[in-house]
mmCIF file of C-alpha atoms in Angstrom:
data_model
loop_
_atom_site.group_PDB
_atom_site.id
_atom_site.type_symbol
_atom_site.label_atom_id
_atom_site.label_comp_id
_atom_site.label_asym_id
_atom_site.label_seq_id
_atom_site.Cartn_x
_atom_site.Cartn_y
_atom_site.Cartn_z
ATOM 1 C CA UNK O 20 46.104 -43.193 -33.243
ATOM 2 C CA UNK O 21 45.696 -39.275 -32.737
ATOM 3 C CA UNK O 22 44.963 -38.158 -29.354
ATOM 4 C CA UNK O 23 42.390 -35.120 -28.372
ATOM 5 C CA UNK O 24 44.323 -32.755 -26.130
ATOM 6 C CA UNK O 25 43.024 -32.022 -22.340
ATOM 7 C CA UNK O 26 42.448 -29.438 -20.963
ATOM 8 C CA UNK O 27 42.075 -28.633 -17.251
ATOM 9 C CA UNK O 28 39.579 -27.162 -15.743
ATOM 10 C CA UNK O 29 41.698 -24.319 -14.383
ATOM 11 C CA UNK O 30 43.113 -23.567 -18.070
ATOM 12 C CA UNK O 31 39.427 -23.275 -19.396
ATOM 13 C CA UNK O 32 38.412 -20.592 -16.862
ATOM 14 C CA UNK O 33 41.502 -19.052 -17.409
ATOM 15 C CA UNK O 34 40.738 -18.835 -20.711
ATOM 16 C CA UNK O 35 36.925 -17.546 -20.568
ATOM 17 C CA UNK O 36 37.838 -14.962 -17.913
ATOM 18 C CA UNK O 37 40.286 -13.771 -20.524
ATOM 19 C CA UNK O 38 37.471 -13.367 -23.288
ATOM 20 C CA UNK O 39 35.804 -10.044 -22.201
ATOM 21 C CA UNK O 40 39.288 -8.385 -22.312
ATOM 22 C CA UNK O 41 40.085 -9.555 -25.853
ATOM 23 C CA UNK O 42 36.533 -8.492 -26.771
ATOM 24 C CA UNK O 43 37.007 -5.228 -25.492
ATOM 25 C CA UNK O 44 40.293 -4.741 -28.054
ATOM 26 C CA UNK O 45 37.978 -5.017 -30.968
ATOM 27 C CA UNK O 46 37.350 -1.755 -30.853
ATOM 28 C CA UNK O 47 33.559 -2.585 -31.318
ATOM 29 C CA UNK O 48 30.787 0.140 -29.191
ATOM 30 C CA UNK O 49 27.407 0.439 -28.664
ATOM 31 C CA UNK O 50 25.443 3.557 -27.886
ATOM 32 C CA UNK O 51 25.202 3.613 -23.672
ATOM 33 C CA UNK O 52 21.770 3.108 -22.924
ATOM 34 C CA UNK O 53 20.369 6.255 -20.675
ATOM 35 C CA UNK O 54 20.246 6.982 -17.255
ATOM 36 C CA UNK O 55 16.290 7.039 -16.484
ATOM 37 C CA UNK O 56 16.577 6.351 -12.369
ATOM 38 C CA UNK O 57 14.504 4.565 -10.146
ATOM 39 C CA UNK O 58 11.356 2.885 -11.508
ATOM 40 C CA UNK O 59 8.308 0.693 -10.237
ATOM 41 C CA UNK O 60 5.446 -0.984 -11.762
ATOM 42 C CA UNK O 61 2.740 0.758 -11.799
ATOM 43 C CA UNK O 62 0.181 -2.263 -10.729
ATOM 44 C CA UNK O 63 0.565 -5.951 -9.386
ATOM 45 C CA UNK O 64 -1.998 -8.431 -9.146
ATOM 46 C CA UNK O 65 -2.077 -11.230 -7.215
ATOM 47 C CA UNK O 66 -4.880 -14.017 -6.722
ATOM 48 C CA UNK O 67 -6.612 -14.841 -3.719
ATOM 49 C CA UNK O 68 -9.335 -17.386 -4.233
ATOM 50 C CA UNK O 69 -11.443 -16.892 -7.839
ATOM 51 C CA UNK O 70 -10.748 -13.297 -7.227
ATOM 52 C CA UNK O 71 -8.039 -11.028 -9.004
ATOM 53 C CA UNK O 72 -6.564 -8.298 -6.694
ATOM 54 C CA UNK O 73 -4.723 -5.447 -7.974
ATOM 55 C CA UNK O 74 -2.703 -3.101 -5.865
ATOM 56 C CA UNK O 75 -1.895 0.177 -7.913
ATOM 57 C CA UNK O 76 0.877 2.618 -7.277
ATOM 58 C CA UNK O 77 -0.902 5.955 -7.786
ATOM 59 C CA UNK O 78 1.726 7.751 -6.670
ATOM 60 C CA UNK O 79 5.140 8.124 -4.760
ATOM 61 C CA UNK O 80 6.417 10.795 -3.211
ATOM 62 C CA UNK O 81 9.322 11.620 -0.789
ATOM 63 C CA UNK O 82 9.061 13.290 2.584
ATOM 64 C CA UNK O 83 11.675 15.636 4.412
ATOM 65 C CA UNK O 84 12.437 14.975 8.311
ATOM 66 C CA UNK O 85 10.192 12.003 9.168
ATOM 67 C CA UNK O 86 10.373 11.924 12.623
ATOM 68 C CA UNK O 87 8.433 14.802 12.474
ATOM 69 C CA UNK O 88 5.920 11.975 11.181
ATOM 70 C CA UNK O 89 6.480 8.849 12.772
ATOM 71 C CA UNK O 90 7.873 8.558 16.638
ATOM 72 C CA UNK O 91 6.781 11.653 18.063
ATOM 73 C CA UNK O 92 6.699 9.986 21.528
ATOM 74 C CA UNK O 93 10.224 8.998 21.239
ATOM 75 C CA UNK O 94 13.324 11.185 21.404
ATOM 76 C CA UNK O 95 15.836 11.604 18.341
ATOM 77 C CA UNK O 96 18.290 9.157 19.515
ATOM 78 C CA UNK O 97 15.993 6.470 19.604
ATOM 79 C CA UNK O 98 14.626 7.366 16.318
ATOM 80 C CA UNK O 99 18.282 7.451 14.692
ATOM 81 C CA UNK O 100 19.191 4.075 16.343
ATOM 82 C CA UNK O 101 15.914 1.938 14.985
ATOM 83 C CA UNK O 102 16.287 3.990 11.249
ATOM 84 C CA UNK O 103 20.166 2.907 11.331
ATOM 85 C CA UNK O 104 19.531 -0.981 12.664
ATOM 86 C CA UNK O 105 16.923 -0.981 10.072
ATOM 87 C CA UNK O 106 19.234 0.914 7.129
ATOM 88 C CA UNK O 107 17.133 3.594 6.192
ATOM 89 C CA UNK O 108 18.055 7.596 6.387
ATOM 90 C CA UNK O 109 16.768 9.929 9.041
ATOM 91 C CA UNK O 110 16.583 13.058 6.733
ATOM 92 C CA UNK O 111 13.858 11.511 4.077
ATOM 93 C CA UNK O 112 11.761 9.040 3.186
ATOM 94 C CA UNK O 113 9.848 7.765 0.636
ATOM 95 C CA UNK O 114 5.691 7.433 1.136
ATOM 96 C CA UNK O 115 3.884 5.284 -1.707
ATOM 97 C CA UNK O 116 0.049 5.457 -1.955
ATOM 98 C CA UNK O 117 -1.316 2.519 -3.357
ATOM 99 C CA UNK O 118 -5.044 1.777 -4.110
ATOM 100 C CA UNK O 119 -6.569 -1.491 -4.301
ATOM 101 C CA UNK O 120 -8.494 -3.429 -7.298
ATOM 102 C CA UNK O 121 -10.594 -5.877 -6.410
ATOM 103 C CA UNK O 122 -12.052 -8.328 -9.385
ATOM 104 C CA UNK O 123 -14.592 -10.877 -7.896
ATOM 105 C CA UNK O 124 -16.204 -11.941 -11.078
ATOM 106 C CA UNK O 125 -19.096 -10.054 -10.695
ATOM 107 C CA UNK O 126 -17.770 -6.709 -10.315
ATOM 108 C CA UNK O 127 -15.028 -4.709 -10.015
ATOM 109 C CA UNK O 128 -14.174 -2.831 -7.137
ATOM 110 C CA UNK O 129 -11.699 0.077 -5.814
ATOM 111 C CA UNK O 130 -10.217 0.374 -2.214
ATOM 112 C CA UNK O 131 -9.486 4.226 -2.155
ATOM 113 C CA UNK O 132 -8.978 7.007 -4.944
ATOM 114 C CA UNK O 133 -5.478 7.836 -4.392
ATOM 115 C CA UNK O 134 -3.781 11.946 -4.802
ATOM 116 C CA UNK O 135 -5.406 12.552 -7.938
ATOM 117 C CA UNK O 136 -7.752 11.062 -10.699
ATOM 118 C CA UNK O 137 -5.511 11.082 -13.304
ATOM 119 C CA UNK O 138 -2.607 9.322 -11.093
ATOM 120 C CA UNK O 139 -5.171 6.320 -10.091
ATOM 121 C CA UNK O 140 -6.460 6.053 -13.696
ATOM 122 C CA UNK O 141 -3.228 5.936 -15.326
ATOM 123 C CA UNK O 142 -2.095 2.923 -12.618
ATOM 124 C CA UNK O 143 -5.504 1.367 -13.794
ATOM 125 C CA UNK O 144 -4.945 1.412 -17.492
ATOM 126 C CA UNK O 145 -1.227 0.239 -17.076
ATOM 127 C CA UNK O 146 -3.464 -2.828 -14.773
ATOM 128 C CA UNK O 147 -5.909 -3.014 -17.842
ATOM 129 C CA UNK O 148 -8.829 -1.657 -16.686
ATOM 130 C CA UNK O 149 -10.609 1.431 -17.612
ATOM 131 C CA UNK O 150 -12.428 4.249 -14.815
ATOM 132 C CA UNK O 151 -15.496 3.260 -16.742
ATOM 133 C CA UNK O 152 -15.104 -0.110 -15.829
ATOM 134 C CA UNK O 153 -15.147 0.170 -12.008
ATOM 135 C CA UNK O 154 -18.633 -0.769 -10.065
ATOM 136 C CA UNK O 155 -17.287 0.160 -6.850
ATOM 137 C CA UNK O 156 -15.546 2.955 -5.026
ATOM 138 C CA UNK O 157 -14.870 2.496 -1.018
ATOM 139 C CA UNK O 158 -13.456 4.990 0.822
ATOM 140 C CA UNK O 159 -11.529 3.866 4.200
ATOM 141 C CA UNK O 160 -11.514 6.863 5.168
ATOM 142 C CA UNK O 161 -11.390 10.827 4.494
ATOM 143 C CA UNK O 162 -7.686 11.371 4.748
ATOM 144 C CA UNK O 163 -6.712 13.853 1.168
ATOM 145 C CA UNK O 164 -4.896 10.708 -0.302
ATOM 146 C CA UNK O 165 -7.532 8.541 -0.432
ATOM 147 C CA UNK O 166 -10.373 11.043 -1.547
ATOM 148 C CA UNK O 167 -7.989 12.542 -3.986
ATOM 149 C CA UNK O 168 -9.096 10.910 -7.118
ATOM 150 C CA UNK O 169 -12.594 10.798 -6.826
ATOM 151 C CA UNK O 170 -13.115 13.714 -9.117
ATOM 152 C CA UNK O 171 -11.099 15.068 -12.051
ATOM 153 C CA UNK O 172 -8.799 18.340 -12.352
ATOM 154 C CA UNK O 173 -11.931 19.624 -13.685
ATOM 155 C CA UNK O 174 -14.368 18.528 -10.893
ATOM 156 C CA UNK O 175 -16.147 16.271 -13.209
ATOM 157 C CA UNK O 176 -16.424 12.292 -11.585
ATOM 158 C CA UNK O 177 -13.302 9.876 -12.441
ATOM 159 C CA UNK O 178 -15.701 6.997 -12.359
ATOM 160 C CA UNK O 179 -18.872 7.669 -13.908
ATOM 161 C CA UNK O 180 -20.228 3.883 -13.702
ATOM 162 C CA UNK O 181 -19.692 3.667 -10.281
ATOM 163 C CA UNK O 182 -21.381 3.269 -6.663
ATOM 164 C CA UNK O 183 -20.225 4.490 -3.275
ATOM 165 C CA UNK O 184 -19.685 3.199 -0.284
ATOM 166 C CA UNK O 185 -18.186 4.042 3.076
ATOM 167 C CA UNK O 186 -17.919 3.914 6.559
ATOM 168 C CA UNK O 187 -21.142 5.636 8.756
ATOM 169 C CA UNK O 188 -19.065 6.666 11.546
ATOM 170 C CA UNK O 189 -16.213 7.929 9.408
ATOM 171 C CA UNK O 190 -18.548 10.298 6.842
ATOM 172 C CA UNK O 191 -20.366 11.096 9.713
ATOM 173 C CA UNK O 192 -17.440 12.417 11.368
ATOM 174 C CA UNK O 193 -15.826 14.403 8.546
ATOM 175 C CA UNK O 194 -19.558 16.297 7.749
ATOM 176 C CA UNK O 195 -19.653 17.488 11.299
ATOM 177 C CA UNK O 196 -16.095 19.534 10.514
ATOM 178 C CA UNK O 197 -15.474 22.290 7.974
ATOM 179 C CA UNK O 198 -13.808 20.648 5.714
ATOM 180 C CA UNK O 199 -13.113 21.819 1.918
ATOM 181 C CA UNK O 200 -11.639 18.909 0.756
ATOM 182 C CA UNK O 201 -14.433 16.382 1.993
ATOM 183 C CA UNK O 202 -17.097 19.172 0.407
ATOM 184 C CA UNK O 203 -15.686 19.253 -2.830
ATOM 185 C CA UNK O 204 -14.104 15.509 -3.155
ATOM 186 C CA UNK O 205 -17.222 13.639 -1.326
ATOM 187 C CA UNK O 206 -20.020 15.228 -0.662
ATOM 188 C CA UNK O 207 -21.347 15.328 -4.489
ATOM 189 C CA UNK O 208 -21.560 11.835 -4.193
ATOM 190 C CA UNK O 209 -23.371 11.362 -0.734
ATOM 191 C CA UNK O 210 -26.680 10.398 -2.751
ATOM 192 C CA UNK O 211 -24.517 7.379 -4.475
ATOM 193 C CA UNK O 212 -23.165 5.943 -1.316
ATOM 194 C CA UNK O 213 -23.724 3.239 1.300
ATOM 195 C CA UNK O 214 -23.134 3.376 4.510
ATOM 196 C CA UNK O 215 -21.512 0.671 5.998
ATOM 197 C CA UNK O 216 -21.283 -0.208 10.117
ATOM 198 C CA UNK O 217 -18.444 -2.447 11.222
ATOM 199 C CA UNK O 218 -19.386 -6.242 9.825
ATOM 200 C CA UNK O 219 -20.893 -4.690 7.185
ATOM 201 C CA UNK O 220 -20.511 -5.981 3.522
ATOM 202 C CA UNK O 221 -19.496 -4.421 0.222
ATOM 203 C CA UNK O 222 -20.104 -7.723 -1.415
ATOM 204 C CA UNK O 223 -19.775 -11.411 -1.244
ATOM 205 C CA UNK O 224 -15.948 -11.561 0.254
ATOM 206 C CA UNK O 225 -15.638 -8.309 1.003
ATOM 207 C CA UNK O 226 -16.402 -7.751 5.106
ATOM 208 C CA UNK O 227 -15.715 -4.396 6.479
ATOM 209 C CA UNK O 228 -13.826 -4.167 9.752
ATOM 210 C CA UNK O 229 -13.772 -1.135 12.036
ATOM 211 C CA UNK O 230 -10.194 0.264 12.548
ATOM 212 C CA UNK O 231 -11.124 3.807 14.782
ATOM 213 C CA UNK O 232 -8.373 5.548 15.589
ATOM 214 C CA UNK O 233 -6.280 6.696 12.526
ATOM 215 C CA UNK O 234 -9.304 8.317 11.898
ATOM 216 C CA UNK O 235 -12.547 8.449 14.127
ATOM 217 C CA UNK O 236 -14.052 5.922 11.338
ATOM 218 C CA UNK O 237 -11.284 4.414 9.650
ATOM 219 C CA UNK O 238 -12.083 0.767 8.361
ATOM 220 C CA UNK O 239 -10.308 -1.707 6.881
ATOM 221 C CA UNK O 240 -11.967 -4.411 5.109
ATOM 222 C CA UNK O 241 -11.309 -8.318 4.614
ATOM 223 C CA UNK O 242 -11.299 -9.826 0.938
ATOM 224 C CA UNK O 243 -11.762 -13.895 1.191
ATOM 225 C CA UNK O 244 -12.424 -16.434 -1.671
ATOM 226 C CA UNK O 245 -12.075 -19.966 -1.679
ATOM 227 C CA UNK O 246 -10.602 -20.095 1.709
ATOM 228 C CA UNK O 247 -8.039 -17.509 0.988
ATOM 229 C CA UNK O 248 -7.697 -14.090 2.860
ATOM 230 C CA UNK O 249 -5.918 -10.643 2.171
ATOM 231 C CA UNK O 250 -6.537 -7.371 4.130
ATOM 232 C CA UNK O 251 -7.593 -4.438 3.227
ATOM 233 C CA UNK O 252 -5.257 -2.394 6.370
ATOM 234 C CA UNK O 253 -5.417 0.959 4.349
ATOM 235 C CA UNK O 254 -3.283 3.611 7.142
ATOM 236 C CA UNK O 255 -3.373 1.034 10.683
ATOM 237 C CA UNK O 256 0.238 1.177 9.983
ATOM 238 C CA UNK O 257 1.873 4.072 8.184
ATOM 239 C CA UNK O 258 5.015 2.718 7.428
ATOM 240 C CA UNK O 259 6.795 -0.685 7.799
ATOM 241 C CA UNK O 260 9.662 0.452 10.729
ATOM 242 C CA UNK O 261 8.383 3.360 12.244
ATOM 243 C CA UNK O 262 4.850 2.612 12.617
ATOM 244 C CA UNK O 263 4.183 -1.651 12.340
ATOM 245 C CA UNK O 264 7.775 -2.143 13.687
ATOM 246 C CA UNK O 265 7.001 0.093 16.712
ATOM 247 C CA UNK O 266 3.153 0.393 16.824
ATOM 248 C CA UNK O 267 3.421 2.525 20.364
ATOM 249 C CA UNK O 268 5.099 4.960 18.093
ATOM 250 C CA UNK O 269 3.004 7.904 17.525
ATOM 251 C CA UNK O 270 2.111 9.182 14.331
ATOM 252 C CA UNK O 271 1.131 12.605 13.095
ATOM 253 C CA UNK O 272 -1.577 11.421 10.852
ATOM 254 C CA UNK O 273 -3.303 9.309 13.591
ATOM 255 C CA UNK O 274 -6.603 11.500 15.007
ATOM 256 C CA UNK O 275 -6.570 9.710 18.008
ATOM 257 C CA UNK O 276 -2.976 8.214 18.972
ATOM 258 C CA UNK O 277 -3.777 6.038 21.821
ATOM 259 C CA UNK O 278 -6.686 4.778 20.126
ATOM 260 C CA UNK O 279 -4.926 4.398 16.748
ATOM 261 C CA UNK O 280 -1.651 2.871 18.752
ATOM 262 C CA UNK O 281 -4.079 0.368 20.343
ATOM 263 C CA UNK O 282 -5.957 -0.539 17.450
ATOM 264 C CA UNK O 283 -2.588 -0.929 15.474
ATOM 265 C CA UNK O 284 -1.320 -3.881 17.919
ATOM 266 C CA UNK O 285 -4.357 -5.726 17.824
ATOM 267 C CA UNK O 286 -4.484 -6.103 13.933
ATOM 268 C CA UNK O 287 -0.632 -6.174 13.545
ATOM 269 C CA UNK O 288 -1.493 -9.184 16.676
ATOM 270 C CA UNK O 289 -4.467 -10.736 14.562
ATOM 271 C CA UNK O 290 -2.163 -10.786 10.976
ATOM 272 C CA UNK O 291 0.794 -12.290 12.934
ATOM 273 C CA UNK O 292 -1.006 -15.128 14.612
ATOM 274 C CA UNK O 293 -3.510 -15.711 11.224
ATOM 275 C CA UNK O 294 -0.601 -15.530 8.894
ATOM 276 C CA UNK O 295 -2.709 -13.431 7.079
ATOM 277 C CA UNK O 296 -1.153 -11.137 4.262
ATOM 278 C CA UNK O 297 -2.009 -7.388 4.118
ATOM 279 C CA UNK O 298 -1.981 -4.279 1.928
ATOM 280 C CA UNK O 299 -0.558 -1.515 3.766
ATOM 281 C CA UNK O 300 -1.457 1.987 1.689
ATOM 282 C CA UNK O 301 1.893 3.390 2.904
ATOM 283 C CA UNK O 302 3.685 0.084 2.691
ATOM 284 C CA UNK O 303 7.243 -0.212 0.282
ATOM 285 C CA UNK O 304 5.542 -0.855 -3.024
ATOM 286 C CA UNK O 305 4.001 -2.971 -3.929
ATOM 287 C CA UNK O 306 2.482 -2.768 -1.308
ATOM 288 C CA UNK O 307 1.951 -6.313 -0.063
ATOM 289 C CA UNK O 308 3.428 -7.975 3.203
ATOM 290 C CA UNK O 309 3.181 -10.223 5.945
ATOM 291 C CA UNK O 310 3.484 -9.561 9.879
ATOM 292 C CA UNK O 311 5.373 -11.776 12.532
ATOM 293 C CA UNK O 312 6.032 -10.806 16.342
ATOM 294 C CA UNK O 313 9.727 -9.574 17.106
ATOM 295 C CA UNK O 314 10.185 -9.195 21.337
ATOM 296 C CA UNK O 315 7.521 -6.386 22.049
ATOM 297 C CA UNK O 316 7.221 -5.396 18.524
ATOM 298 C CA UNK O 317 6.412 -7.054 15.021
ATOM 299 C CA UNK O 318 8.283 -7.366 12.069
ATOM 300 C CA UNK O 319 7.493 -6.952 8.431
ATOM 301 C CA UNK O 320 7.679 -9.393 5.206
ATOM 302 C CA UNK O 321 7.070 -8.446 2.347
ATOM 303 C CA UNK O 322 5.096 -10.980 -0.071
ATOM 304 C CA UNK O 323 7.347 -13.209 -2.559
ATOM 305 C CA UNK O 324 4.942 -15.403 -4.460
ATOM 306 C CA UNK O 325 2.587 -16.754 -1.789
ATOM 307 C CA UNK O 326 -0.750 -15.477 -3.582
ATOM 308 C CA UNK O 327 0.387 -16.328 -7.220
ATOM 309 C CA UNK O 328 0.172 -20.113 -6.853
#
């Protein structure tokens, strides 16, 4: 009667830990695959309700010294000691800007035009959709990175299909100033918009809410389906430490910084006690988070798979 031999566990992961150094005798190569460096996808779409939404990186750039951005009100020191608890670098960082496609069904709509057009088409075709294709263009605001891509490199429109439709008190605002970029980027298209107060509607599930501050007419606008929200927070928060970590912190790009301080706290208080998930313009790509209170402050969470089920 033969026996079969055992073997204990120990000797069998002995033996398979052994394996890639025997392999690696054989002399056998493969070309090395090449160093390309950091990547993202350029679009992710999540569901919320019967509607698709689509945030889209349009671009990504970093930025030299940003506490000359974010914490102005606070000295260095403090700066150093919330970027080093939070382990991120002092001498850059890294802003994302990051458009929003909205699919109800019925039409298809864009949250903001990003730097250029041809940075915000290319994240739509990657999302597989066409400039032709969007009904919609709102603008939260007048801020260069969100007007950017209205209009090609040759001045001709990115989305020839499509309707406009803003904030009163924002457009308002920017036509009273001499402004080049809001003559040549918005303007032209001031017979194809709507103007929207604060309540106002863009269409069914899409409310706008006033967010002054940032900008004198900033809004932000709430997408809901089927019992399901996400908002629309465009620049309320800047960045996910510096500016929703510490939302007294001031920030260069805010118009008005008590205002835009103020207003920051009470939506960063409204997501947090909602449980409401956000897109942040500015926010680590892609773009997508939660809020929860920390001691005087709030903390960021980035989405997992909440809005996929």
């Amino acid at each position: 009667m033969s026996h079969t031999p055992k073997i204990s566990r120990r000797a069998a992961l002995a033996s398979a830990a052994a394996l890639p150094l025997a392999a690696a005798t054989v002399g056998t190569s493969y070309a090395a695959a090449p160093i390309t460096g950091a990547q993202m996808s350029p679009f992710q779409r999540l569901k919320v309700g019967g509607f698709d939404v689509t945030t889209l990186l349009a671009g990504t750039v970093p930025r030299d010294d940003p506490h000359s951005i974010f914490g102005l009100n606070v000295d260095k020191e403090t700066f150093d000691s919330v970027s080093a608890a939070a382990n991120l670098p002092t001498d850059k960082a890294q802003f994302f800007f990051t458009p929003t496609v909205v699919n109800t069904g019925g039409e298809l709509v864009l949250f903001d035009t990003g730097l250029s057009g041809v940075g915000t088409v290319a994240a739509l075709e990657a999302a597989g959709y066409t400039a032709d294709q969007i009904d919609v263009v709102v603008l939260t605001h007048m801020h260069g990175d969100h007007i950017g891509g209205m209009t090609l490199e040759d001045g001709s429109p990115t989305f020839t299909n499509a309707r406009y439709v803003t904030g009163r008190v924002e457009y308002d605002a920017w036509a009273a100033q001499d402004n080049d970029r809001f003559k040549s980027k918005v303007v032209p298209f001031a017979e194809k918009m709507t103007f929207l107060e604060d309540g106002g509607s863009v269409a069914s599930g899409l409310t706008a809410m006033g967010a002054f501050g940032h900008t004198p007419g900033h809004m932000n606008y709430m997408v809901e389906s089927e019992g399901t929200q996400i908002y629309l927070g465009a620049d309320f928060a800047n960045h996910y430490i510096w500016s929703l970590g510490h939302p007294d912190w001031e920030v260069k790009f805010d118009m008005d910084k008590p205002a835009a301080a103020a207003m920051r706290r009470k939506i960063l208080d409204m997501l947090a006690a909602d449980k409401v998930a956000f897109v942040g313009y500015h926010m680590p790509w892609p773009g997508v988070g939660y809020v929860e209170t920390k001691d005087s402050g709030f903390t960021y969470v980035p989405h997992s798979y909440q809005l996929m089920l």
